mmCIF file of C-alpha atoms in Angstrom:
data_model
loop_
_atom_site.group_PDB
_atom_site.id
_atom_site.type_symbol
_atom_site.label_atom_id
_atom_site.label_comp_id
_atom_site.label_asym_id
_atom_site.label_seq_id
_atom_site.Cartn_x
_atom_site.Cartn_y
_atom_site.Cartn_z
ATOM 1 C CA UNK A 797 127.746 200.650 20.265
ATOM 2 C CA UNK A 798 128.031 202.099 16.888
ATOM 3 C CA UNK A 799 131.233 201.047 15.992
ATOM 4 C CA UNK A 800 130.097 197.419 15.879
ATOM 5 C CA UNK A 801 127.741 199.034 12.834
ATOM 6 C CA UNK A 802 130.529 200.494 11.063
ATOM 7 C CA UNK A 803 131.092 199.262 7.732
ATOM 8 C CA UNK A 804 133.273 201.856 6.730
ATOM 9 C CA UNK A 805 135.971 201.300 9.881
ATOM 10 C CA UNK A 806 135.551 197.620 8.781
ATOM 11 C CA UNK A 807 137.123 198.230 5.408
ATOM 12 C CA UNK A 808 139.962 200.517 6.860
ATOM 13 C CA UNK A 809 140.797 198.031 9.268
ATOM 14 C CA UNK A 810 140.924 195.297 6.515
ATOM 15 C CA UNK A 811 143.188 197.808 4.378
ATOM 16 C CA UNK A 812 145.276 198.630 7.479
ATOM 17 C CA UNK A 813 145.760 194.663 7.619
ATOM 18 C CA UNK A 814 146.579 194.523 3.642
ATOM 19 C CA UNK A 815 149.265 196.977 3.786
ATOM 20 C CA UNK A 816 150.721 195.686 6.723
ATOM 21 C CA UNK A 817 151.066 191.807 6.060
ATOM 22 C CA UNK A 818 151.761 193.752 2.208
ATOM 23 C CA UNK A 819 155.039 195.124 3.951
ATOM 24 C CA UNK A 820 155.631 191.800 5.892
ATOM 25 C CA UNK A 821 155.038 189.331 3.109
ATOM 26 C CA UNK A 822 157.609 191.573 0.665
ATOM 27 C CA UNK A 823 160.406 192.219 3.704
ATOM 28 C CA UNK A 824 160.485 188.414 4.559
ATOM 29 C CA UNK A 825 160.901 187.059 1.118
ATOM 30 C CA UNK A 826 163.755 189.627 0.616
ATOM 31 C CA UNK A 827 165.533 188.554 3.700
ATOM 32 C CA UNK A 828 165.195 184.871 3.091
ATOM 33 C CA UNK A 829 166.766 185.541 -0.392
ATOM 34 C CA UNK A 830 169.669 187.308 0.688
ATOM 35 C CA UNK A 831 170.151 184.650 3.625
ATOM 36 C CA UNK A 832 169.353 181.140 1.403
ATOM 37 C CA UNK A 833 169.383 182.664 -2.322
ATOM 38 C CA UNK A 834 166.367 182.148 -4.665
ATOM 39 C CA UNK A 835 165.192 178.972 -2.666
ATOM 40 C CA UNK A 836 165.171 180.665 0.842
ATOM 41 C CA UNK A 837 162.806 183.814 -1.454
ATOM 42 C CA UNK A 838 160.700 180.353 -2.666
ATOM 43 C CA UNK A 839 160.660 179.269 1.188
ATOM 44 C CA UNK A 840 159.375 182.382 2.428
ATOM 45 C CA UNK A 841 156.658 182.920 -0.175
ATOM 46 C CA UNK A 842 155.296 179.671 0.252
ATOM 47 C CA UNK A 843 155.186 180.212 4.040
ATOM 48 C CA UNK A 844 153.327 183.124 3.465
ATOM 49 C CA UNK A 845 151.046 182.083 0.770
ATOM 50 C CA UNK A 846 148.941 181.472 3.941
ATOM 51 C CA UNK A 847 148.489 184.683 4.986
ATOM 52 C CA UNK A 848 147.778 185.874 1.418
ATOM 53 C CA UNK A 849 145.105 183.149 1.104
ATOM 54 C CA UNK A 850 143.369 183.914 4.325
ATOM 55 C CA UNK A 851 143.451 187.275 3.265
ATOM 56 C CA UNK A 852 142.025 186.857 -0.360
ATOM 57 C CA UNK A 853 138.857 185.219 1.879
ATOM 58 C CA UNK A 854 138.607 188.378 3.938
ATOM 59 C CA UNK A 855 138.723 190.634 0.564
ATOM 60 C CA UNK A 856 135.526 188.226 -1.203
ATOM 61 C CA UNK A 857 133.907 189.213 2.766
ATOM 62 C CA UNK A 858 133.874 192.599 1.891
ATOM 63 C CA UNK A 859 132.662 192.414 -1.829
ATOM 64 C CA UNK A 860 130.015 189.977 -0.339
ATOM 65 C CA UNK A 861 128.928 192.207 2.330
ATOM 66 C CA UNK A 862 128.307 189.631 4.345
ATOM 67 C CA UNK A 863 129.273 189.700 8.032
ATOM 68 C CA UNK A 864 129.131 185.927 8.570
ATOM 69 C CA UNK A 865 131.620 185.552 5.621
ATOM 70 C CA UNK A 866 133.422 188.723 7.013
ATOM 71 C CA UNK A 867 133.466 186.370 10.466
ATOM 72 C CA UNK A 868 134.503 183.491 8.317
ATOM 73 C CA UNK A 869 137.458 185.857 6.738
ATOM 74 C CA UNK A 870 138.331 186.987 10.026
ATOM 75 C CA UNK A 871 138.988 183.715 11.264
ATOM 76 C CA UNK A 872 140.746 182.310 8.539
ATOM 77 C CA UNK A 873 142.913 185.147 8.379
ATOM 78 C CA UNK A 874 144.184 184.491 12.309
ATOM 79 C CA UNK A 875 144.609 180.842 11.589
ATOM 80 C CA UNK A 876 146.606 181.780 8.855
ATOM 81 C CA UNK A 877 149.081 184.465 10.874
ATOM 82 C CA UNK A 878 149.389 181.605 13.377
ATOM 83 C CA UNK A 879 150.470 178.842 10.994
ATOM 84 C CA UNK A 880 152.865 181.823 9.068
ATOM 85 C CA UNK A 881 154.635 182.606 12.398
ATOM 86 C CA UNK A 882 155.177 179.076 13.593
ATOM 87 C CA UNK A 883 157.934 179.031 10.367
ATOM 88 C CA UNK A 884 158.275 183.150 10.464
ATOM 89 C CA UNK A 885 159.313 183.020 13.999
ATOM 90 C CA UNK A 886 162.242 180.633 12.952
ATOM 91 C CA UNK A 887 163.655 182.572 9.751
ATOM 92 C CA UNK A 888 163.477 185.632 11.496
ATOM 93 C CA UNK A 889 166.275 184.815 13.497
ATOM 94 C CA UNK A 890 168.620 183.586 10.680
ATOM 95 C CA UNK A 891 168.219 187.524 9.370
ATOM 96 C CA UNK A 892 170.043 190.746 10.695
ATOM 97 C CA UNK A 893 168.334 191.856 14.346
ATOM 98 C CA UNK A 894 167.371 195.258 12.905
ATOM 99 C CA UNK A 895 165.685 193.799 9.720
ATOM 100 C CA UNK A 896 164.240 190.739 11.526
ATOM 101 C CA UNK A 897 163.275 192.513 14.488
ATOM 102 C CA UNK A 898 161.091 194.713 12.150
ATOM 103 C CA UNK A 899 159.457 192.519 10.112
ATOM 104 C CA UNK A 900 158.210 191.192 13.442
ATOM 105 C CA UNK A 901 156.682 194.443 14.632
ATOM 106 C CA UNK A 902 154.925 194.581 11.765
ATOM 107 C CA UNK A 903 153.592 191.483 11.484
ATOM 108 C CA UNK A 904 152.168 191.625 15.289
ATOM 109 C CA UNK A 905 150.931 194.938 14.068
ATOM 110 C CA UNK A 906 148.977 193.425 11.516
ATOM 111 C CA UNK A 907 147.929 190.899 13.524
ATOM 112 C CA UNK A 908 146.150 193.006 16.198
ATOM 113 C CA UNK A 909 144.716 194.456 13.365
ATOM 114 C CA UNK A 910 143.060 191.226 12.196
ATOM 115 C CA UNK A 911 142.111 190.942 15.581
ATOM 116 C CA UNK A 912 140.230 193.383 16.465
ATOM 117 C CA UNK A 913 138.324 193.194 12.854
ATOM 118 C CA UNK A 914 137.199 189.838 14.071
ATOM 119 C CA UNK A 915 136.247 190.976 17.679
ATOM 120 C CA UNK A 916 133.995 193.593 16.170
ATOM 121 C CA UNK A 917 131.996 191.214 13.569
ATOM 122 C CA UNK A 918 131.380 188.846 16.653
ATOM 123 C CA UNK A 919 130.307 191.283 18.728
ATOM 124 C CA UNK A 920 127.829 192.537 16.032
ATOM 125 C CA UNK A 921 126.546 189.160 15.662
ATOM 126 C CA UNK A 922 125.842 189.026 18.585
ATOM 127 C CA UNK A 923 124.279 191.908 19.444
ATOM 128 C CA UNK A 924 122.370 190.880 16.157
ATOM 129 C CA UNK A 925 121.279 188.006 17.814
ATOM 130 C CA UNK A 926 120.659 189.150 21.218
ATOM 131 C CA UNK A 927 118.190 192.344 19.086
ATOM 132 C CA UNK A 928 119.915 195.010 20.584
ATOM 133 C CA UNK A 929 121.680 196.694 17.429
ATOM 134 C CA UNK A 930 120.999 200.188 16.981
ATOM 135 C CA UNK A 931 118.171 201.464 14.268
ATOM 136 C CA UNK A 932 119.247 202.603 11.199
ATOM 137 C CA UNK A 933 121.696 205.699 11.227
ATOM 138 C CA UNK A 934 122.165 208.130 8.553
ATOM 139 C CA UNK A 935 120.835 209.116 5.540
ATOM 140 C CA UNK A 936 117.821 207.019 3.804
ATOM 141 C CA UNK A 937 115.953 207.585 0.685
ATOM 142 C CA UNK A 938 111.734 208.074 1.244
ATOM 143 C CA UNK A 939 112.281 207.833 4.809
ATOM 144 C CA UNK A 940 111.288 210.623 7.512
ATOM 145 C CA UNK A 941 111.294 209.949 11.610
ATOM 146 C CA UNK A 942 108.806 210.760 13.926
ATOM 147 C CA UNK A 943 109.211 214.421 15.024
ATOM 148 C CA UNK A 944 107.891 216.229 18.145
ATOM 149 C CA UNK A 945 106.302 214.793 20.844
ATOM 150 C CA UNK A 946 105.412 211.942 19.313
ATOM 151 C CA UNK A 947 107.016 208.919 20.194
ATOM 152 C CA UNK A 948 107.567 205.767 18.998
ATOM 153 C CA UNK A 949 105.630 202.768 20.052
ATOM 154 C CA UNK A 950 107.571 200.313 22.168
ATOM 155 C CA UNK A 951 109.593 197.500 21.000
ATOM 156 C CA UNK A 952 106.912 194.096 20.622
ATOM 157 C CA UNK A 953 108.752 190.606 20.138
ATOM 158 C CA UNK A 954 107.308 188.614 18.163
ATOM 159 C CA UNK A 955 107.387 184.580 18.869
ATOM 160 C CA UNK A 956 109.353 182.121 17.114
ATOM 161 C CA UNK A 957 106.130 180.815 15.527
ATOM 162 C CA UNK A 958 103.768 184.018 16.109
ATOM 163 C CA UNK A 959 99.933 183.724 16.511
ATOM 164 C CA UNK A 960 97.160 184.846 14.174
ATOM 165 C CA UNK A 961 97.208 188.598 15.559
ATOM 166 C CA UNK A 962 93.855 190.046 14.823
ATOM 167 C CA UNK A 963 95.141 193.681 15.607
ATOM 168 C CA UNK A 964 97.100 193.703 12.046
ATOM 169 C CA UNK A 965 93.169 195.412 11.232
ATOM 170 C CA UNK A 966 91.176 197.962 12.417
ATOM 171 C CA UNK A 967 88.746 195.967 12.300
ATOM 172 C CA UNK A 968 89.156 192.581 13.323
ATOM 173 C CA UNK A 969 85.918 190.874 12.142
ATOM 174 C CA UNK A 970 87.351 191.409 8.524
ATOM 175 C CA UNK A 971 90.117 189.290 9.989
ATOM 176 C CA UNK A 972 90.485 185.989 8.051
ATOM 177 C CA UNK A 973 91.348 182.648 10.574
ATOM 178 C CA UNK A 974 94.488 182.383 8.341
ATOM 179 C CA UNK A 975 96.479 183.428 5.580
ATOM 180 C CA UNK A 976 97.549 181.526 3.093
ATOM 181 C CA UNK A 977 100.890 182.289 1.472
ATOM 182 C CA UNK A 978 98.281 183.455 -1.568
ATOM 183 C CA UNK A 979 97.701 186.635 0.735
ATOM 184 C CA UNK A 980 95.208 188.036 -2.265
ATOM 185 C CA UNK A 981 92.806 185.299 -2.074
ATOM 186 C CA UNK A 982 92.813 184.912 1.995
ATOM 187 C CA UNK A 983 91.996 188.637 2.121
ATOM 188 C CA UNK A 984 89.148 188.817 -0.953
ATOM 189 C CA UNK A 985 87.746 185.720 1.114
ATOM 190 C CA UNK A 986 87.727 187.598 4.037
ATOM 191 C CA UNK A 987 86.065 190.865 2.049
ATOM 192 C CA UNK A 988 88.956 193.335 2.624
ATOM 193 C CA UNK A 989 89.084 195.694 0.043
ATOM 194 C CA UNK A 990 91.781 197.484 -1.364
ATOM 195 C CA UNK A 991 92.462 200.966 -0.559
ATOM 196 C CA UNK A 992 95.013 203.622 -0.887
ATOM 197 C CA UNK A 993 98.284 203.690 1.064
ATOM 198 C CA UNK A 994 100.592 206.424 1.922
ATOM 199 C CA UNK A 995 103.455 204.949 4.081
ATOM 200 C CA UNK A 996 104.597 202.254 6.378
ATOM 201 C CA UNK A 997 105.966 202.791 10.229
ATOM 202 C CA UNK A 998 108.102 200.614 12.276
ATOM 203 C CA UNK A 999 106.119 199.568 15.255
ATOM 204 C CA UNK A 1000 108.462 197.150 16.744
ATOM 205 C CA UNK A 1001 111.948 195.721 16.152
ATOM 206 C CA UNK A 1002 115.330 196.829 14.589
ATOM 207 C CA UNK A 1003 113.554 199.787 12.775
ATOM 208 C CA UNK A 1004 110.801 200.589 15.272
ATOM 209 C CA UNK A 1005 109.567 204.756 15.009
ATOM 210 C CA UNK A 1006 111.172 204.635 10.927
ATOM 211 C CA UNK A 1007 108.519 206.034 8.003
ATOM 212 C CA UNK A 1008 108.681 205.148 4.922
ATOM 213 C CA UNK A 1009 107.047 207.296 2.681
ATOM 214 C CA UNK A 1010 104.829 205.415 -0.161
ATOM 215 C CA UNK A 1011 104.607 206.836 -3.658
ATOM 216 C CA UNK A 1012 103.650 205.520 -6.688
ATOM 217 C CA UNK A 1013 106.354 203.181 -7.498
ATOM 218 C CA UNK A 1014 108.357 199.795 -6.776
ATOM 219 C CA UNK A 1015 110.125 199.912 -3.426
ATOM 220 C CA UNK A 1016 112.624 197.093 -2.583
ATOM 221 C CA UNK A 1017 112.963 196.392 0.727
ATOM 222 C CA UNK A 1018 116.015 194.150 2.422
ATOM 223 C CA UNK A 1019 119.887 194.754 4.101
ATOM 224 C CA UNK A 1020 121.309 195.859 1.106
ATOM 225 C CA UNK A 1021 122.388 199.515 0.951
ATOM 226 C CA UNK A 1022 120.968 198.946 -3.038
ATOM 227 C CA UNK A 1023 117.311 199.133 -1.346
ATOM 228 C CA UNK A 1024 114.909 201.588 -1.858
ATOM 229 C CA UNK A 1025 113.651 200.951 2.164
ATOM 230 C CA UNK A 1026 117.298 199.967 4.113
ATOM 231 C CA UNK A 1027 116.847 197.703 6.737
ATOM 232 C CA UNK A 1028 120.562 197.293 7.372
ATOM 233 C CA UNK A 1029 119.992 197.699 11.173
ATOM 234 C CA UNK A 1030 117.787 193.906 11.072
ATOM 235 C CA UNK A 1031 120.167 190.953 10.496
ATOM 236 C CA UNK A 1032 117.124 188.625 10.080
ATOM 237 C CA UNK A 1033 115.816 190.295 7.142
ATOM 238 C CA UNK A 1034 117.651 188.918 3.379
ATOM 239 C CA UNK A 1035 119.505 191.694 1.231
ATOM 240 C CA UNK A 1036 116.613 191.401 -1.002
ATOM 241 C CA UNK A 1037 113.632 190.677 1.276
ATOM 242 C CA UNK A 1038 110.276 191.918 -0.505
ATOM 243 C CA UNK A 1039 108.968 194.289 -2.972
ATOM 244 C CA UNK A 1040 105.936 196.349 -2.324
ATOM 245 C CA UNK A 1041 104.290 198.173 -5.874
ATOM 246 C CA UNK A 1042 102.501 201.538 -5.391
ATOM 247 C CA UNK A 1043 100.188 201.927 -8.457
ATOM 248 C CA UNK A 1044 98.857 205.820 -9.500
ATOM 249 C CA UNK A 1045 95.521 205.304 -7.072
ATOM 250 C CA UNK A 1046 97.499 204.501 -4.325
ATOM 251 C CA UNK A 1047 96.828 200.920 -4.805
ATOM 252 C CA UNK A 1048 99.404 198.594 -2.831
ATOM 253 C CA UNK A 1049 100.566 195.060 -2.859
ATOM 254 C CA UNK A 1050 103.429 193.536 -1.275
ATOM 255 C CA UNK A 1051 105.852 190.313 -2.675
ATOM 256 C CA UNK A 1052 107.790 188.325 -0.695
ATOM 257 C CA UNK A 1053 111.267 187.907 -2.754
ATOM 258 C CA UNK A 1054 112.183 184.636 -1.820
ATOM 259 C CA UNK A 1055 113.444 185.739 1.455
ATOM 260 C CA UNK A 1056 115.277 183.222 3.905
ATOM 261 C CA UNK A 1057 112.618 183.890 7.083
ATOM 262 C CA UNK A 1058 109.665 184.748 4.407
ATOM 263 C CA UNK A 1059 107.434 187.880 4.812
ATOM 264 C CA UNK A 1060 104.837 187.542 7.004
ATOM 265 C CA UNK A 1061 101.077 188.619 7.770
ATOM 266 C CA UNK A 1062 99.345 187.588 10.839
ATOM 267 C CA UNK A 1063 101.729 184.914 11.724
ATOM 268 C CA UNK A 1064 101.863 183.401 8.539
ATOM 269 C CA UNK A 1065 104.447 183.639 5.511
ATOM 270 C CA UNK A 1066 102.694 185.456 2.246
ATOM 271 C CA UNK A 1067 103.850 185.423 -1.557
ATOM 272 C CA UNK A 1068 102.072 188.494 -2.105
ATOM 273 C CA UNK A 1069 99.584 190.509 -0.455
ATOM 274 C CA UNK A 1070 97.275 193.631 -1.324
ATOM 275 C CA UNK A 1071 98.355 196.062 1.345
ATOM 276 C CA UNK A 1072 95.236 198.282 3.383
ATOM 277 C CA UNK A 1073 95.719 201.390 5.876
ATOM 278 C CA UNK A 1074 95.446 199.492 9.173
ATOM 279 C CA UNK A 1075 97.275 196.249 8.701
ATOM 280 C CA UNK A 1076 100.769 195.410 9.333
ATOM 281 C CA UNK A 1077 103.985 192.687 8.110
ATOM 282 C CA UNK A 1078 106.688 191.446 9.590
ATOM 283 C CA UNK A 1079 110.544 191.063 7.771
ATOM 284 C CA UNK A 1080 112.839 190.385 9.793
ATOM 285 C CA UNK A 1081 112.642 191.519 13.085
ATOM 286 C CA UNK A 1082 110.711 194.646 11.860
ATOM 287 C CA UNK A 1083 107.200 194.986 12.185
ATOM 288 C CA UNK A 1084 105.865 197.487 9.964
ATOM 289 C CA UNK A 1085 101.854 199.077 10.210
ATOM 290 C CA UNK A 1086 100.669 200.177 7.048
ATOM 291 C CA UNK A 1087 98.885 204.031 7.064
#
């Protein structure tokens, strides 16, 4: 399964495809120039200005980082070999077999390339979809697994629209009936006080058994491989998804960075939150228990 998560065979298969639709694009407007002259060269470039637009969309996918625009690129790129071969097909065989013959290898080459680009990024998706991607592999900053005997605790789904869940606290008669998304004011109502943190562990989801190590500090958590806590495993979370501040006692809080499915804390969506040994979040598909 892990070559669906692998972004680096993603951009080798989309430079494979460059080069090779590259070699195609060059080969076919040569040929059509030394067949028709300068307008067969204009012919053949506009025929292929397809391709190379369909392909530009497939370069922003990559820059983006963005699988559903990598999708979007994938597609556009095979409806743009299909329209390119419906005139290709024709001009090929007003060149030289050997030279025409070539260009056409190619091209199918590069095609199976896009292809199976495309095939992966769905399957992903789906996978995404379906939560059965793999955790996070490789190496992460502050982070440290579960070692020994220990293991993690089993996956937990959470509902579309989840319930209060008083077990987000030890003790659940400090549980407030509902938070607000003003997180510090539902919790000060409810008499929870603040007190020091150390880390956060995945308890369910995309990143369940993960530690995250808490020091004094600003951590940004979200899909982007710029974050200080990677969640690039949970396609629910935003690249950017929240920001938890450690001060010098220990002292937590958590803000929600304006993230598509929202940060939330016993069912409900938060702005920001002071964060206590004993409670836990959810981004994402994650849920995370504070220590």
């Amino acid at each position: 399964m892990i070559v669906f998560y692998n972004k680096p065979l993603l951009r080798i298969l989309a430079l494979l495809a460059g080069i090779t639709l590259a070699y195609v694009g060059y080969a076919y407007a040569v040929g059509m120039g030394e067949v028709l002259g300068r307008q067969g060269t204009l012919d053949a470039l506009a025929v292929f200005g397809y391709v190379a637009a369909s392909y530009l969309v497939l370069l922003v996918a990559e820059v983006a980082d963005s699988h559903y625009v990598r999708a979007f690129g994938g597609i556009s790129l095979m409806a743009g070999l299909a329209t390119a071969w419906h005139f290709l097909s024709l001009d090929l065989m007003k060149m030289p077999m050997g030279r025409g013959g070539s260009i056409a290898t190619v091209f199918w080459l590069g095609a199976v390339i896009g292809l199976i680009y495309l095939l992966i990024i769905v399957i992903r998706l789906v996978l995404d979809k379906m939560n059965l991607g793999r955790p996070v592999m490789g190496e992460m900053s502050r982070i440290s697994q579960y070692e020994g005997d220990v293991e993690p605790p089993p996956y937990r789904e959470r509902d579309a629209e989840p319930a209060i869940d008083k077990s987000v606290w030890d003790d659940p008669s400090m549980m407030p009936e509902t938070i607000s998304s003003d997180g510090d004011q539902a919790q000060a109502a409810a008499g929870i006080e603040p007190e020091p943190v150390s880390r956060i562990v995945g308890i369910g989801g995309a990143h369940s058994g993960e530690v995250f190590e808490l020091a004094p500090g600003e951590y940004i958590i979200g899909r982007s491989e710029s974050c200080d806590i990677k969640l690039t495993g949970d396609n629910q979370s935003s690249r950017s998804h929240a920001k938890i501040s450690v001060d010098e006692d220990g002292l937590a809080e958590i803000e929600d960075l304006g993230s598509t499915n929202g940060t939330l804390i016993a069912g409900s969506r938060i702005t920001t939150a002071k964060l206590t040994p004993g409670m836990s979040f959810v981004i994402g598909t994650t849920t995370f228990k504070v220590e």
